[in-house]
Amino acid sequence: MKLYNLQLAAGLIKTTSSAMDYESLTSKSFNFQVAVSDGASSDLQAIVIDIINVNEAPSFSQTAYTLSATEGAVSILSIRRIVKLTLVNCNIH
């Protein structure tokens, strides 16, 4: 997946998405060679753009989740990581 677009005429490097997810990036650093010229002289410069990690607030991808199990059956529920779990309006019989 391409993460950026080069707009050479405007001299811009733009991301292709509204937000990059640091944890899902395979490369955290991007290298470019930038050339400038005034018509008489020119210069070349290496530029490195490093993507840094920001500790964003956790969020759920859905507004509601449903779990069910058959009575007497052995079931396994895999949850990546729970920081704090609070049950609200939960009736367990």
PDB file of C-alpha atoms in Angstrom:
ATOM      1  CA  MET A   1       0.000   0.000   0.000  1.00  0.00           C
ATOM      2  CA  LYS A   2       1.359   3.408  -0.970  1.00  0.00           C
ATOM      3  CA  LEU A   3       1.431   5.748   2.023  1.00  0.00           C
ATOM      4  CA  TYR A   4       2.300   8.984   0.262  1.00  0.00           C
ATOM      5  CA  ASN A   5       1.959  10.864  -3.037  1.00  0.00           C
ATOM      6  CA  LEU A   6       4.594  13.134  -4.513  1.00  0.00           C
ATOM      7  CA  GLN A   7       3.272  16.298  -6.107  1.00  0.00           C
ATOM      8  CA  LEU A   8       6.428  17.426  -7.867  1.00  0.00           C
ATOM      9  CA  ALA A   9       5.079  20.598  -9.492  1.00  0.00           C
ATOM     10  CA  ALA A  10       3.841  21.874  -6.118  1.00  0.00           C
ATOM     11  CA  GLY A  11       6.845  20.514  -4.181  1.00  0.00           C
ATOM     12  CA  LEU A  12       4.634  18.520  -1.815  1.00  0.00           C
ATOM     13  CA  ILE A  13       4.778  15.117  -0.152  1.00  0.00           C
ATOM     14  CA  LYS A  14       1.261  14.212   1.037  1.00  0.00           C
ATOM     15  CA  THR A  15      -0.003  11.189   2.930  1.00  0.00           C
ATOM     16  CA  THR A  16      -2.615   9.096   1.131  1.00  0.00           C
ATOM     17  CA  SER A  17      -4.687   8.536   4.283  1.00  0.00           C
ATOM     18  CA  SER A  18      -5.982  10.902   6.946  1.00  0.00           C
ATOM     19  CA  ALA A  19      -3.991   9.151   9.680  1.00  0.00           C
ATOM     20  CA  MET A  20      -1.080   6.729   9.632  1.00  0.00           C
ATOM     21  CA  ASP A  21      -1.130   3.942  12.202  1.00  0.00           C
ATOM     22  CA  TYR A  22       2.390   3.576  13.581  1.00  0.00           C
ATOM     23  CA  GLU A  23       1.819   0.003  14.771  1.00  0.00           C
ATOM     24  CA  SER A  24       0.742  -1.212  11.323  1.00  0.00           C
ATOM     25  CA  LEU A  25       3.566   0.441   9.339  1.00  0.00           C
ATOM     26  CA  THR A  26       6.223  -1.915   7.980  1.00  0.00           C
ATOM     27  CA  SER A  27       8.625   0.990   7.557  1.00  0.00           C
ATOM     28  CA  LYS A  28       8.788   3.852  10.045  1.00  0.00           C
ATOM     29  CA  SER A  29      11.200   5.968   7.989  1.00  0.00           C
ATOM     30  CA  PHE A  30      11.044   7.369   4.447  1.00  0.00           C
ATOM     31  CA  ASN A  31      14.046   8.659   2.484  1.00  0.00           C
ATOM     32  CA  PHE A  32      13.862  11.222  -0.321  1.00  0.00           C
ATOM     33  CA  GLN A  33      16.383  13.044  -2.504  1.00  0.00           C
ATOM     34  CA  VAL A  34      15.251  16.627  -3.077  1.00  0.00           C
ATOM     35  CA  ALA A  35      16.719  18.768  -5.841  1.00  0.00           C
ATOM     36  CA  VAL A  36      16.347  22.539  -6.099  1.00  0.00           C
ATOM     37  CA  SER A  37      17.344  24.824  -8.912  1.00  0.00           C
ATOM     38  CA  ASP A  38      17.102  28.502  -9.755  1.00  0.00           C
ATOM     39  CA  GLY A  39      17.976  27.893 -13.392  1.00  0.00           C
ATOM     40  CA  ALA A  40      21.653  28.771 -12.934  1.00  0.00           C
ATOM     41  CA  SER A  41      22.605  26.652  -9.920  1.00  0.00           C
ATOM     42  CA  SER A  42      21.194  23.515  -8.352  1.00  0.00           C
ATOM     43  CA  ASP A  43      21.612  21.497  -5.195  1.00  0.00           C
ATOM     44  CA  LEU A  44      20.631  18.031  -3.981  1.00  0.00           C
ATOM     45  CA  GLN A  45      19.717  17.154  -0.388  1.00  0.00           C
ATOM     46  CA  ALA A  46      18.747  13.896   1.302  1.00  0.00           C
ATOM     47  CA  ILE A  47      15.625  14.179   3.480  1.00  0.00           C
ATOM     48  CA  VAL A  48      14.446  11.565   5.970  1.00  0.00           C
ATOM     49  CA  ILE A  49      10.892  11.584   7.315  1.00  0.00           C
ATOM     50  CA  ASP A  50      10.550   9.512  10.496  1.00  0.00           C
ATOM     51  CA  ILE A  51       7.080   8.502  11.658  1.00  0.00           C
ATOM     52  CA  ILE A  52       6.890   8.649  15.449  1.00  0.00           C
ATOM     53  CA  ASN A  53       4.562   6.762  17.774  1.00  0.00           C
ATOM     54  CA  VAL A  54       1.808   8.701  19.543  1.00  0.00           C
ATOM     55  CA  ASN A  55       0.006   7.149  22.482  1.00  0.00           C
ATOM     56  CA  GLU A  56      -3.530   7.612  21.208  1.00  0.00           C
ATOM     57  CA  ALA A  57      -6.520   6.801  23.370  1.00  0.00           C
ATOM     58  CA  PRO A  58      -7.843   3.253  22.976  1.00  0.00           C
ATOM     59  CA  SER A  59     -11.120   2.805  21.152  1.00  0.00           C
ATOM     60  CA  PHE A  60     -13.481   0.062  20.094  1.00  0.00           C
ATOM     61  CA  SER A  61     -14.089  -0.550  16.395  1.00  0.00           C
ATOM     62  CA  GLN A  62     -17.779  -1.308  17.047  1.00  0.00           C
ATOM     63  CA  THR A  63     -20.380   0.207  19.355  1.00  0.00           C
ATOM     64  CA  ALA A  64     -21.630  -3.187  20.607  1.00  0.00           C
ATOM     65  CA  TYR A  65     -20.310  -6.747  20.817  1.00  0.00           C
ATOM     66  CA  THR A  66     -22.244  -9.966  21.370  1.00  0.00           C
ATOM     67  CA  LEU A  67     -20.826 -13.169  22.807  1.00  0.00           C
ATOM     68  CA  SER A  68     -22.697 -16.436  23.113  1.00  0.00           C
ATOM     69  CA  ALA A  69     -21.896 -19.949  24.262  1.00  0.00           C
ATOM     70  CA  THR A  70     -23.727 -23.257  24.317  1.00  0.00           C
ATOM     71  CA  GLU A  71     -24.474 -24.604  27.770  1.00  0.00           C
ATOM     72  CA  GLY A  72     -22.076 -27.385  28.719  1.00  0.00           C
ATOM     73  CA  ALA A  73     -19.767 -26.717  25.759  1.00  0.00           C
ATOM     74  CA  VAL A  74     -16.151 -25.706  26.099  1.00  0.00           C
ATOM     75  CA  SER A  75     -15.584 -22.370  24.415  1.00  0.00           C
ATOM     76  CA  ILE A  76     -12.493 -20.253  23.992  1.00  0.00           C
ATOM     77  CA  LEU A  77     -12.671 -16.513  23.593  1.00  0.00           C
ATOM     78  CA  SER A  78      -9.472 -14.823  22.492  1.00  0.00           C
ATOM     79  CA  ILE A  79      -9.050 -11.191  23.530  1.00  0.00           C
ATOM     80  CA  ARG A  80      -5.805  -9.421  22.709  1.00  0.00           C
ATOM     81  CA  ARG A  81      -5.375  -7.426  25.881  1.00  0.00           C
ATOM     82  CA  ILE A  82      -7.677  -6.115  28.570  1.00  0.00           C
ATOM     83  CA  VAL A  83      -6.543  -3.083  30.524  1.00  0.00           C
ATOM     84  CA  LYS A  84      -9.727  -2.754  32.572  1.00  0.00           C
ATOM     85  CA  LEU A  85     -13.046  -4.517  32.138  1.00  0.00           C
ATOM     86  CA  THR A  86     -16.231  -3.146  33.674  1.00  0.00           C
ATOM     87  CA  LEU A  87     -19.499  -5.010  33.196  1.00  0.00           C
ATOM     88  CA  VAL A  88     -22.547  -2.782  32.984  1.00  0.00           C
ATOM     89  CA  ASN A  89     -26.130  -4.109  33.138  1.00  0.00           C
ATOM     90  CA  CYS A  90     -24.886  -7.686  33.144  1.00  0.00           C
ATOM     91  CA  ASN A  91     -27.063 -10.524  34.447  1.00  0.00           C
ATOM     92  CA  ILE A  92     -25.195 -13.794  34.982  1.00  0.00           C
ATOM     93  CA  HIS A  93     -27.279 -16.809  36.034  1.00  0.00           C
TER      94      HIS A  93
END
